[in-house]
């Protein structure tokens, strides 16, 4: 049966639109745009997350990147992003479709008000029939301020926009149960919420022009599916991949979505870097929270407040070995939480509706 999604995020990886020599593959981009235009014509909403700024920059300027890799990436991306967005603009123009440029950094997702402003803008673009083309702002994103890769960014955008599906296009047919180059390896077609310990067979190696590798793709896919969004990982270098995928006509990896989470829960899920507080909980609380039932975090299950927080701030919930088990929004500040630590019959510190548990 075909997949009938209304709002789809399509992430195009560096490897899909970069040729072996490191230069952009304009024909491939054009072929993908043809398919996206056809999908849009069916009344679907499409948001693109596209890599390729660095590759495009490489086609315009020669730099000796042996010395300063961060600076080189900034330079190439700054020059290349203009070319990348121009390429999309001209290609979409042929179908009378407008696209827009949206450059973001990890910082843009930290503060809820800032996040909502960004979401409003994207919603407005979609309402006007525009295809937003999102990329990381590589010029100002350096070191710890960077996304792991554009897969992480695509997961955030999918959650932010309540998409029904996220399609991640790479240069492999999906996640293999072994080294993709080995003859015995096969694509894992369906991943359900029970999870998949992908670290067992996904090597940390990346393809030539990729940044995060398959491991981040799998982690992001699992997290996104747990928030109720279907995730498909497929080979963007194959002809007609998007059309075939939506017709359920091509082998690829699909992460089956679970029950839809609220908008606030989705934001909390991605707000680890914004967390101020740390709360350590006992085994009983950990079991209750991770049981699959809707449980809130009660003071009776708290062992210690390891880092302070104010009401409304994001806190990390850790077990007695300091392993993070979830994130939540504090219903009250650290002072009251300390006073009530270990006590029964007190108001929840984190209500279930504002609690995200890591899978
Ligand atoms: N088990 C696996 N299944 C699929 N790909 C894998 C696996 N282990 C490692 N990889 C590598 O991950 C690469 C894709 O990730 P990445 O380089 O980040 O691509 P992209 O630029 O498309 O985001 C593949 O080209 C492949 O070499
Ligand atoms: N923002 C960069 C791409 C970064 C990136 O992570 O790429 P990818 O390996 O496709 O997830 C660019 O446009 O060149």
mmCIF file of C-alpha atoms and ligand atoms in Angstrom:
data_model
loop_
_atom_site.group_PDB
_atom_site.id
_atom_site.type_symbol
_atom_site.label_atom_id
_atom_site.label_comp_id
_atom_site.label_asym_id
_atom_site.label_seq_id
_atom_site.Cartn_x
_atom_site.Cartn_y
_atom_site.Cartn_z
ATOM 1 C CA UNK A 1 0.000 0.000 0.000
ATOM 2 C CA UNK A 2 1.278 3.469 -0.859
ATOM 3 C CA UNK A 3 2.253 5.893 1.900
ATOM 4 C CA UNK A 4 -0.213 8.742 1.920
ATOM 5 C CA UNK A 5 1.495 11.513 3.876
ATOM 6 C CA UNK A 6 0.245 15.090 3.870
ATOM 7 C CA UNK A 7 3.343 16.859 5.208
ATOM 8 C CA UNK A 8 6.770 15.437 4.394
ATOM 9 C CA UNK A 9 10.281 16.536 5.313
ATOM 10 C CA UNK A 10 12.846 15.424 2.736
ATOM 11 C CA UNK A 11 16.489 15.470 3.784
ATOM 12 C CA UNK A 12 19.001 15.341 0.946
ATOM 13 C CA UNK A 13 22.426 14.273 2.167
ATOM 14 C CA UNK A 14 25.776 15.584 0.979
ATOM 15 C CA UNK A 15 26.514 12.267 -0.699
ATOM 16 C CA UNK A 16 23.383 12.337 -2.805
ATOM 17 C CA UNK A 17 24.147 15.623 -4.497
ATOM 18 C CA UNK A 18 27.925 15.468 -4.574
ATOM 19 C CA UNK A 19 29.836 13.740 -7.350
ATOM 20 C CA UNK A 20 32.902 11.600 -6.670
ATOM 21 C CA UNK A 21 35.139 14.614 -7.375
ATOM 22 C CA UNK A 22 33.455 16.641 -4.608
ATOM 23 C CA UNK A 23 31.526 18.914 -6.974
ATOM 24 C CA UNK A 24 27.716 19.243 -6.931
ATOM 25 C CA UNK A 25 25.724 16.802 -9.047
ATOM 26 C CA UNK A 26 23.317 19.225 -10.733
ATOM 27 C CA UNK A 27 21.594 16.493 -12.736
ATOM 28 C CA UNK A 28 20.773 14.587 -9.571
ATOM 29 C CA UNK A 29 19.422 17.738 -7.921
ATOM 30 C CA UNK A 30 17.274 18.414 -11.005
ATOM 31 C CA UNK A 31 15.899 14.876 -10.954
ATOM 32 C CA UNK A 32 14.971 15.208 -7.272
ATOM 33 C CA UNK A 33 13.311 18.580 -7.908
ATOM 34 C CA UNK A 34 11.212 16.982 -10.704
ATOM 35 C CA UNK A 35 9.935 14.402 -8.246
ATOM 36 C CA UNK A 36 9.334 16.937 -5.455
ATOM 37 C CA UNK A 37 7.326 19.106 -7.862
ATOM 38 C CA UNK A 38 5.211 16.066 -8.776
ATOM 39 C CA UNK A 39 4.632 15.259 -5.089
ATOM 40 C CA UNK A 40 3.625 18.858 -4.410
ATOM 41 C CA UNK A 41 1.210 18.771 -7.339
ATOM 42 C CA UNK A 42 -0.614 15.953 -5.541
ATOM 43 C CA UNK A 43 -1.465 18.484 -2.804
ATOM 44 C CA UNK A 44 1.240 17.403 -0.361
ATOM 45 C CA UNK A 45 3.371 19.814 1.634
ATOM 46 C CA UNK A 46 7.112 19.390 1.242
ATOM 47 C CA UNK A 47 9.902 20.918 3.307
ATOM 48 C CA UNK A 48 13.450 20.287 2.135
ATOM 49 C CA UNK A 49 16.501 19.975 4.344
ATOM 50 C CA UNK A 50 19.360 20.096 1.900
ATOM 51 C CA UNK A 51 23.083 19.725 2.389
ATOM 52 C CA UNK A 52 25.416 20.737 -0.407
ATOM 53 C CA UNK A 53 26.649 24.226 0.476
ATOM 54 C CA UNK A 54 30.226 23.071 0.967
ATOM 55 C CA UNK A 55 30.199 21.023 -2.252
ATOM 56 C CA UNK A 56 28.769 23.966 -4.179
ATOM 57 C CA UNK A 57 31.439 26.248 -2.744
ATOM 58 C CA UNK A 58 34.090 23.828 -3.904
ATOM 59 C CA UNK A 59 32.857 24.232 -7.463
ATOM 60 C CA UNK A 60 33.462 27.983 -7.303
ATOM 61 C CA UNK A 61 36.740 28.476 -5.479
ATOM 62 C CA UNK A 62 39.910 26.472 -4.845
ATOM 63 C CA UNK A 63 41.240 26.596 -1.303
ATOM 64 C CA UNK A 64 44.040 24.837 0.423
ATOM 65 C CA UNK A 65 42.044 23.197 3.224
ATOM 66 C CA UNK A 66 44.985 21.495 4.880
ATOM 67 C CA UNK A 67 45.382 24.160 7.570
ATOM 68 C CA UNK A 68 42.086 25.399 8.951
ATOM 69 C CA UNK A 69 39.236 22.960 8.357
ATOM 70 C CA UNK A 70 36.643 24.996 10.261
ATOM 71 C CA UNK A 71 37.548 28.168 8.369
ATOM 72 C CA UNK A 72 37.544 26.332 5.046
ATOM 73 C CA UNK A 73 34.093 24.906 5.710
ATOM 74 C CA UNK A 74 32.802 28.380 6.621
ATOM 75 C CA UNK A 75 34.336 29.886 3.492
ATOM 76 C CA UNK A 76 33.069 27.160 1.132
ATOM 77 C CA UNK A 77 29.600 27.109 2.680
ATOM 78 C CA UNK A 78 29.240 30.882 2.582
ATOM 79 C CA UNK A 79 30.063 30.981 -1.118
ATOM 80 C CA UNK A 80 28.340 27.696 -1.930
ATOM 81 C CA UNK A 81 25.010 28.263 -0.183
ATOM 82 C CA UNK A 82 24.257 31.081 -2.656
ATOM 83 C CA UNK A 83 24.843 28.723 -5.562
ATOM 84 C CA UNK A 84 22.895 25.883 -3.937
ATOM 85 C CA UNK A 85 19.806 28.010 -3.321
ATOM 86 C CA UNK A 86 20.068 29.523 -6.820
ATOM 87 C CA UNK A 87 20.151 26.036 -8.284
ATOM 88 C CA UNK A 88 16.976 25.087 -6.396
ATOM 89 C CA UNK A 89 15.305 28.408 -7.276
ATOM 90 C CA UNK A 90 15.872 27.951 -11.033
ATOM 91 C CA UNK A 91 14.861 24.294 -10.999
ATOM 92 C CA UNK A 92 11.640 24.882 -9.036
ATOM 93 C CA UNK A 93 10.841 27.918 -11.208
ATOM 94 C CA UNK A 94 10.269 25.579 -14.152
ATOM 95 C CA UNK A 95 7.293 24.185 -12.236
ATOM 96 C CA UNK A 96 6.109 27.617 -11.069
ATOM 97 C CA UNK A 97 7.098 26.739 -7.540
ATOM 98 C CA UNK A 98 8.747 29.220 -5.202
ATOM 99 C CA UNK A 99 11.343 28.019 -2.762
ATOM 100 C CA UNK A 100 12.921 29.913 0.113
ATOM 101 C CA UNK A 101 16.155 29.792 2.039
ATOM 102 C CA UNK A 102 16.073 29.006 5.772
ATOM 103 C CA UNK A 103 19.454 28.881 7.497
ATOM 104 C CA UNK A 104 19.494 27.833 11.128
ATOM 105 C CA UNK A 105 21.838 26.989 13.981
ATOM 106 C CA UNK A 106 21.391 24.715 16.971
ATOM 107 C CA UNK A 107 20.914 27.816 19.125
ATOM 108 C CA UNK A 108 17.678 28.579 17.265
ATOM 109 C CA UNK A 109 16.028 25.534 18.867
ATOM 110 C CA UNK A 110 16.979 26.270 22.486
ATOM 111 C CA UNK A 111 14.557 28.931 23.573
ATOM 112 C CA UNK A 112 10.875 28.024 23.199
ATOM 113 C CA UNK A 113 9.799 31.512 22.098
ATOM 114 C CA UNK A 114 12.549 31.656 19.490
ATOM 115 C CA UNK A 115 11.556 28.145 18.374
ATOM 116 C CA UNK A 116 7.918 29.186 18.012
ATOM 117 C CA UNK A 117 8.913 32.271 15.979
ATOM 118 C CA UNK A 118 10.837 30.059 13.598
ATOM 119 C CA UNK A 119 7.936 27.606 13.390
ATOM 120 C CA UNK A 120 5.499 30.437 12.585
ATOM 121 C CA UNK A 121 7.699 31.555 9.706
ATOM 122 C CA UNK A 122 7.947 28.031 8.262
ATOM 123 C CA UNK A 123 4.175 27.556 8.604
ATOM 124 C CA UNK A 124 3.627 30.848 6.780
ATOM 125 C CA UNK A 125 5.897 29.770 3.934
ATOM 126 C CA UNK A 126 4.066 26.439 3.644
ATOM 127 C CA UNK A 127 0.656 28.188 3.704
ATOM 128 C CA UNK A 128 1.840 30.304 0.765
ATOM 129 C CA UNK A 129 2.758 27.219 -1.235
ATOM 130 C CA UNK A 130 6.498 27.858 -0.860
ATOM 131 C CA UNK A 131 9.010 25.026 -0.399
ATOM 132 C CA UNK A 132 11.388 25.997 2.420
ATOM 133 C CA UNK A 133 14.936 24.788 1.770
ATOM 134 C CA UNK A 134 16.597 24.450 5.168
ATOM 135 C CA UNK A 135 20.308 24.060 5.852
ATOM 136 C CA UNK A 136 22.586 24.635 8.779
ATOM 137 C CA UNK A 137 24.105 28.105 8.822
ATOM 138 C CA UNK A 138 27.640 26.767 8.458
ATOM 139 C CA UNK A 139 29.116 30.237 8.486
ATOM 140 C CA UNK A 140 28.301 30.796 12.153
ATOM 141 C CA UNK A 141 27.971 27.185 13.341
ATOM 142 C CA UNK A 142 31.291 26.009 14.604
ATOM 143 C CA UNK A 143 32.374 23.223 16.960
ATOM 144 C CA UNK A 144 29.959 22.665 19.873
ATOM 145 C CA UNK A 145 27.328 24.950 18.361
ATOM 146 C CA UNK A 146 26.980 22.664 15.349
ATOM 147 C CA UNK A 147 24.389 19.989 14.695
ATOM 148 C CA UNK A 148 25.942 16.520 14.515
ATOM 149 C CA UNK A 149 24.851 16.663 10.892
ATOM 150 C CA UNK A 150 21.845 17.650 8.821
ATOM 151 C CA UNK A 151 20.034 14.458 9.896
ATOM 152 C CA UNK A 152 19.769 15.924 13.385
ATOM 153 C CA UNK A 153 18.478 19.175 11.902
ATOM 154 C CA UNK A 154 15.947 17.284 9.745
ATOM 155 C CA UNK A 155 14.655 15.408 12.828
ATOM 156 C CA UNK A 156 14.162 18.724 14.627
ATOM 157 C CA UNK A 157 12.333 20.281 11.685
ATOM 158 C CA UNK A 158 10.095 17.202 11.349
ATOM 159 C CA UNK A 159 9.150 17.442 15.035
ATOM 160 C CA UNK A 160 8.733 21.191 14.924
ATOM 161 C CA UNK A 161 6.367 21.077 11.955
ATOM 162 C CA UNK A 162 4.381 18.031 13.080
ATOM 163 C CA UNK A 163 5.284 16.269 9.857
ATOM 164 C CA UNK A 164 3.838 12.857 9.147
ATOM 165 C CA UNK A 165 7.038 11.612 7.574
ATOM 166 C CA UNK A 166 10.738 12.293 7.328
ATOM 167 C CA UNK A 167 12.522 10.908 4.291
ATOM 168 C CA UNK A 168 16.293 10.776 4.659
ATOM 169 C CA UNK A 169 18.077 10.357 1.344
ATOM 170 C CA UNK A 170 21.623 8.999 1.449
ATOM 171 C CA UNK A 171 23.835 7.002 -0.921
ATOM 172 C CA UNK A 172 22.869 3.567 0.435
ATOM 173 C CA UNK A 173 19.589 1.658 0.123
ATOM 174 C CA UNK A 174 18.916 1.888 3.869
ATOM 175 C CA UNK A 175 20.403 0.481 7.077
ATOM 176 C CA UNK A 176 22.094 -2.842 6.427
ATOM 177 C CA UNK A 177 22.422 -5.622 8.975
ATOM 178 C CA UNK A 178 26.163 -5.603 8.308
ATOM 179 C CA UNK A 179 28.739 -3.789 6.232
ATOM 180 C CA UNK A 180 26.784 -2.534 3.190
ATOM 181 C CA UNK A 181 29.669 -3.543 0.936
ATOM 182 C CA UNK A 182 29.709 -7.176 2.092
ATOM 183 C CA UNK A 183 27.734 -9.641 -0.066
ATOM 184 C CA UNK A 184 25.807 -11.212 2.856
ATOM 185 C CA UNK A 185 24.427 -7.905 4.150
ATOM 186 C CA UNK A 186 20.788 -7.003 3.584
ATOM 187 C CA UNK A 187 18.688 -3.899 4.148
ATOM 188 C CA UNK A 188 16.581 -3.935 7.325
ATOM 189 C CA UNK A 189 13.178 -2.974 5.995
ATOM 190 C CA UNK A 190 11.035 -2.287 9.079
ATOM 191 C CA UNK A 191 12.133 -1.059 12.479
ATOM 192 C CA UNK A 192 9.440 -1.030 15.132
ATOM 193 C CA UNK A 193 9.408 0.799 18.418
ATOM 194 C CA UNK A 194 10.798 -2.185 20.335
ATOM 195 C CA UNK A 195 13.969 -0.747 18.930
ATOM 196 C CA UNK A 196 16.997 -1.945 17.197
ATOM 197 C CA UNK A 197 20.445 -1.848 18.637
ATOM 198 C CA UNK A 198 21.947 -0.477 15.482
ATOM 199 C CA UNK A 199 25.343 0.072 17.074
ATOM 200 C CA UNK A 200 25.923 -3.671 16.617
ATOM 201 C CA UNK A 201 26.162 -3.451 12.845
ATOM 202 C CA UNK A 202 26.343 0.195 11.896
ATOM 203 C CA UNK A 203 29.967 1.190 11.592
ATOM 204 C CA UNK A 204 30.920 4.683 12.703
ATOM 205 C CA UNK A 205 32.557 5.319 9.337
ATOM 206 C CA UNK A 206 31.039 7.925 7.067
ATOM 207 C CA UNK A 207 30.820 8.005 3.343
ATOM 208 C CA UNK A 208 33.127 10.360 1.490
ATOM 209 C CA UNK A 209 31.296 13.661 1.919
ATOM 210 C CA UNK A 210 28.942 12.893 4.806
ATOM 211 C CA UNK A 211 29.335 14.240 8.303
ATOM 212 C CA UNK A 212 27.481 12.162 10.884
ATOM 213 C CA UNK A 213 27.364 8.703 9.310
ATOM 214 C CA UNK A 214 24.677 6.022 9.550
ATOM 215 C CA UNK A 215 24.785 5.816 13.337
ATOM 216 C CA UNK A 216 23.426 9.353 13.799
ATOM 217 C CA UNK A 217 20.862 8.660 11.095
ATOM 218 C CA UNK A 218 19.641 5.587 12.984
ATOM 219 C CA UNK A 219 19.585 7.381 16.349
ATOM 220 C CA UNK A 220 17.678 10.363 14.972
ATOM 221 C CA UNK A 221 15.302 8.066 13.080
ATOM 222 C CA UNK A 222 14.493 6.103 16.220
ATOM 223 C CA UNK A 223 13.892 9.259 18.255
ATOM 224 C CA UNK A 224 11.742 10.847 15.543
ATOM 225 C CA UNK A 225 9.632 7.687 15.106
ATOM 226 C CA UNK A 226 9.075 7.592 18.873
ATOM 227 C CA UNK A 227 7.520 11.053 18.551
ATOM 228 C CA UNK A 228 4.993 9.695 16.060
ATOM 229 C CA UNK A 229 6.685 10.552 12.758
ATOM 230 C CA UNK A 230 7.445 7.844 10.180
ATOM 231 C CA UNK A 231 11.076 7.873 9.048
ATOM 232 C CA UNK A 232 12.302 6.399 5.770
ATOM 233 C CA UNK A 233 15.999 6.025 4.943
ATOM 234 C CA UNK A 234 16.530 5.433 1.239
ATOM 235 C CA UNK A 235 18.982 5.788 -1.620
ATOM 236 C CA UNK A 236 18.742 9.271 -3.108
ATOM 237 C CA UNK A 237 21.107 8.381 -5.938
ATOM 238 C CA UNK A 238 18.514 5.997 -7.420
ATOM 239 C CA UNK A 239 16.261 7.281 -10.165
ATOM 240 C CA UNK A 240 12.645 7.945 -9.153
ATOM 241 C CA UNK A 241 13.442 7.207 -5.531
ATOM 242 C CA UNK A 242 10.872 9.579 -4.012
ATOM 243 C CA UNK A 243 8.039 8.491 -6.269
ATOM 244 C CA UNK A 244 8.889 4.813 -5.805
ATOM 245 C CA UNK A 245 9.248 5.194 -2.049
ATOM 246 C CA UNK A 246 5.877 6.872 -1.615
ATOM 247 C CA UNK A 247 4.334 4.146 -3.791
ATOM 248 C CA UNK A 248 5.990 1.621 -1.452
ATOM 249 C CA UNK A 249 7.814 0.241 -4.415
ATOM 250 C CA UNK A 250 11.450 0.208 -3.363
ATOM 251 C CA UNK A 251 13.554 -1.565 -0.745
ATOM 252 C CA UNK A 252 14.594 0.826 2.034
ATOM 253 C CA UNK A 253 14.502 1.144 5.835
ATOM 254 C CA UNK A 254 11.322 2.388 7.474
ATOM 255 C CA UNK A 255 11.053 3.311 11.153
ATOM 256 C CA UNK A 256 7.440 2.680 12.077
ATOM 257 C CA UNK A 257 5.981 5.606 14.068
ATOM 258 C CA UNK A 258 4.445 5.221 17.509
ATOM 259 C CA UNK A 259 1.599 7.257 18.939
ATOM 260 C CA UNK A 260 1.820 10.965 18.107
ATOM 261 C CA UNK A 261 3.373 13.175 20.786
ATOM 262 C CA UNK A 262 2.192 16.718 21.563
ATOM 263 C CA UNK A 263 4.046 19.725 20.150
ATOM 264 C CA UNK A 264 5.474 20.577 23.562
ATOM 265 C CA UNK A 265 6.734 17.027 24.114
ATOM 266 C CA UNK A 266 8.441 17.148 20.722
ATOM 267 C CA UNK A 267 10.229 20.358 21.651
ATOM 268 C CA UNK A 268 11.285 18.923 25.022
ATOM 269 C CA UNK A 269 12.640 15.816 23.268
ATOM 270 C CA UNK A 270 15.088 17.946 21.346
ATOM 271 C CA UNK A 271 16.017 20.366 24.108
ATOM 272 C CA UNK A 272 18.839 18.542 25.886
ATOM 273 C CA UNK A 273 21.282 21.353 25.206
ATOM 274 C CA UNK A 274 18.844 23.826 26.780
ATOM 275 C CA UNK A 275 18.550 21.849 30.025
ATOM 276 C CA UNK A 276 19.594 23.710 33.170
ATOM 277 C CA UNK A 277 18.675 21.270 35.937
ATOM 278 C CA UNK A 278 19.695 17.677 36.654
ATOM 279 C CA UNK A 279 17.554 15.440 38.848
ATOM 280 C CA UNK A 280 18.695 12.000 39.974
ATOM 281 C CA UNK A 281 15.941 9.451 40.536
ATOM 282 C CA UNK A 282 15.808 6.090 42.305
ATOM 283 C CA UNK A 283 15.171 2.690 40.727
ATOM 284 C CA UNK A 284 11.462 2.720 41.570
ATOM 285 C CA UNK A 285 10.950 6.023 39.783
ATOM 286 C CA UNK A 286 13.026 4.826 36.830
ATOM 287 C CA UNK A 287 10.903 1.672 36.509
ATOM 288 C CA UNK A 288 7.666 3.664 36.762
ATOM 289 C CA UNK A 289 8.776 6.249 34.214
ATOM 290 C CA UNK A 290 10.048 3.718 31.694
ATOM 291 C CA UNK A 291 7.176 1.228 32.131
ATOM 292 C CA UNK A 292 5.350 2.505 29.066
ATOM 293 C CA UNK A 293 2.468 3.764 31.222
ATOM 294 C CA UNK A 294 1.773 7.480 31.537
ATOM 295 C CA UNK A 295 3.653 8.318 34.765
ATOM 296 C CA UNK A 296 4.737 11.708 36.052
ATOM 297 C CA UNK A 297 7.925 12.258 38.054
ATOM 298 C CA UNK A 298 6.971 12.513 41.743
ATOM 299 C CA UNK A 299 9.245 13.919 44.493
ATOM 300 C CA UNK A 300 9.120 10.556 46.322
ATOM 301 C CA UNK A 301 11.276 9.068 43.542
ATOM 302 C CA UNK A 302 13.935 11.798 43.625
ATOM 303 C CA UNK A 303 17.327 10.956 45.127
ATOM 304 C CA UNK A 304 19.066 14.278 44.666
ATOM 305 C CA UNK A 305 18.940 17.555 42.778
ATOM 306 C CA UNK A 306 22.321 17.631 41.043
ATOM 307 C CA UNK A 307 21.898 20.967 39.258
ATOM 308 C CA UNK A 308 19.465 23.783 40.037
ATOM 309 C CA UNK A 309 16.628 24.985 37.816
ATOM 310 C CA UNK A 310 13.705 27.369 37.841
ATOM 311 C CA UNK A 311 10.018 26.642 37.224
ATOM 312 C CA UNK A 312 9.411 26.050 33.505
ATOM 313 C CA UNK A 313 13.018 25.172 32.722
ATOM 314 C CA UNK A 314 14.174 21.914 31.150
ATOM 315 C CA UNK A 315 15.713 19.311 33.440
ATOM 316 C CA UNK A 316 17.643 16.160 32.696
ATOM 317 C CA UNK A 317 16.419 13.114 34.586
ATOM 318 C CA UNK A 318 19.240 10.694 35.381
ATOM 319 C CA UNK A 319 19.375 7.331 37.161
ATOM 320 C CA UNK A 320 21.593 6.452 40.122
ATOM 321 C CA UNK A 321 24.517 5.934 37.728
ATOM 322 C CA UNK A 322 23.926 9.344 36.159
ATOM 323 C CA UNK A 323 22.703 7.792 32.908
ATOM 324 C CA UNK A 324 20.159 10.101 31.299
ATOM 325 C CA UNK A 325 16.704 8.545 31.079
ATOM 326 C CA UNK A 326 14.674 11.519 29.983
ATOM 327 C CA UNK A 327 14.003 15.227 29.796
ATOM 328 C CA UNK A 328 11.167 17.202 31.310
ATOM 329 C CA UNK A 329 9.839 20.641 32.061
ATOM 330 C CA UNK A 330 9.929 21.545 35.763
ATOM 331 C CA UNK A 331 6.574 22.338 37.359
ATOM 332 C CA UNK A 332 8.416 24.213 40.159
ATOM 333 C CA UNK A 333 11.933 25.337 41.015
ATOM 334 C CA UNK A 334 14.873 23.451 42.540
ATOM 335 C CA UNK A 335 14.316 24.967 45.992
ATOM 336 C CA UNK A 336 10.891 23.365 46.407
ATOM 337 C CA UNK A 337 12.100 20.158 44.727
ATOM 338 C CA UNK A 338 14.886 19.852 47.329
ATOM 339 C CA UNK A 339 12.402 20.452 50.158
ATOM 340 C CA UNK A 340 10.115 17.699 48.825
ATOM 341 C CA UNK A 341 12.834 15.222 47.789
ATOM 342 C CA UNK A 342 11.873 11.690 48.935
ATOM 343 C CA UNK A 343 8.504 12.886 50.302
ATOM 344 C CA UNK A 344 5.155 11.296 49.475
ATOM 345 C CA UNK A 345 1.935 12.969 48.372
ATOM 346 C CA UNK A 346 3.598 15.961 46.746
ATOM 347 C CA UNK A 347 2.855 17.498 43.355
ATOM 348 C CA UNK A 348 4.781 15.966 40.399
ATOM 349 C CA UNK A 349 8.005 17.750 39.529
ATOM 350 C CA UNK A 350 7.458 16.810 35.880
ATOM 351 C CA UNK A 351 3.998 16.101 34.559
ATOM 352 C CA UNK A 352 3.758 13.252 32.040
ATOM 353 C CA UNK A 353 2.598 15.659 29.298
ATOM 354 C CA UNK A 354 5.907 17.505 29.663
ATOM 355 C CA UNK A 355 8.118 14.458 29.948
ATOM 356 C CA UNK A 356 10.161 12.847 27.183
ATOM 357 C CA UNK A 357 11.807 9.514 27.866
ATOM 358 C CA UNK A 358 14.795 8.432 25.846
ATOM 359 C CA UNK A 359 14.295 5.109 24.114
HETATM 360 N N1 LIG B 1 25.029 -0.822 8.536
HETATM 361 C C1 LIG B 1 25.094 0.191 7.672
HETATM 362 N N2 LIG B 1 24.120 0.362 6.761
HETATM 363 C C2 LIG B 1 24.153 1.383 5.881
HETATM 364 N N3 LIG B 1 25.143 2.295 5.785
HETATM 365 C C3 LIG B 1 26.163 2.201 6.667
HETATM 366 C C4 LIG B 1 26.184 1.147 7.650
HETATM 367 N N4 LIG B 1 27.304 1.300 8.381
HETATM 368 C C5 LIG B 1 27.933 2.392 7.889
HETATM 369 N N5 LIG B 1 27.285 2.959 6.859
HETATM 370 C C6 LIG B 1 27.757 4.135 6.077
HETATM 371 O O1 LIG B 1 26.946 5.297 6.307
HETATM 372 C C7 LIG B 1 26.994 6.131 5.133
HETATM 373 C C8 LIG B 1 25.865 7.160 5.088
HETATM 374 O O2 LIG B 1 26.001 8.153 6.080
HETATM 375 P P1 LIG B 1 26.571 9.637 5.748
HETATM 376 O O3 LIG B 1 27.957 9.508 5.274
HETATM 377 O O4 LIG B 1 26.340 10.494 6.945
HETATM 378 O O5 LIG B 1 25.654 10.093 4.528
HETATM 379 P P2 LIG B 1 24.847 11.428 4.150
HETATM 380 O O6 LIG B 1 25.804 12.442 3.661
HETATM 381 O O7 LIG B 1 23.913 10.956 3.094
HETATM 382 O O8 LIG B 1 24.104 11.951 5.357
HETATM 383 C C9 LIG B 1 26.931 5.109 4.019
HETATM 384 O O9 LIG B 1 27.465 5.591 2.814
HETATM 385 C C10 LIG B 1 27.706 3.902 4.558
HETATM 386 O O10 LIG B 1 29.028 3.891 4.088
HETATM 387 N N1 LIG B 2 25.583 22.026 5.935
HETATM 388 C C1 LIG B 2 26.543 21.235 5.181
HETATM 389 C C2 LIG B 2 26.233 19.744 5.227
HETATM 390 C C3 LIG B 2 26.423 19.145 6.565
HETATM 391 C C4 LIG B 2 25.994 17.689 6.753
HETATM 392 O O1 LIG B 2 25.885 17.281 7.871
HETATM 393 O O2 LIG B 2 25.716 16.914 5.713
HETATM 394 P P1 LIG B 2 25.118 15.389 5.726
HETATM 395 O O3 LIG B 2 26.263 14.442 5.858
HETATM 396 O O4 LIG B 2 24.430 15.315 4.470
HETATM 397 O O5 LIG B 2 24.114 15.216 6.863
HETATM 398 C C5 LIG B 2 26.517 21.668 3.705
HETATM 399 O O6 LIG B 2 25.511 22.211 3.253
HETATM 400 O O7 LIG B 2 27.504 21.423 3.012
#
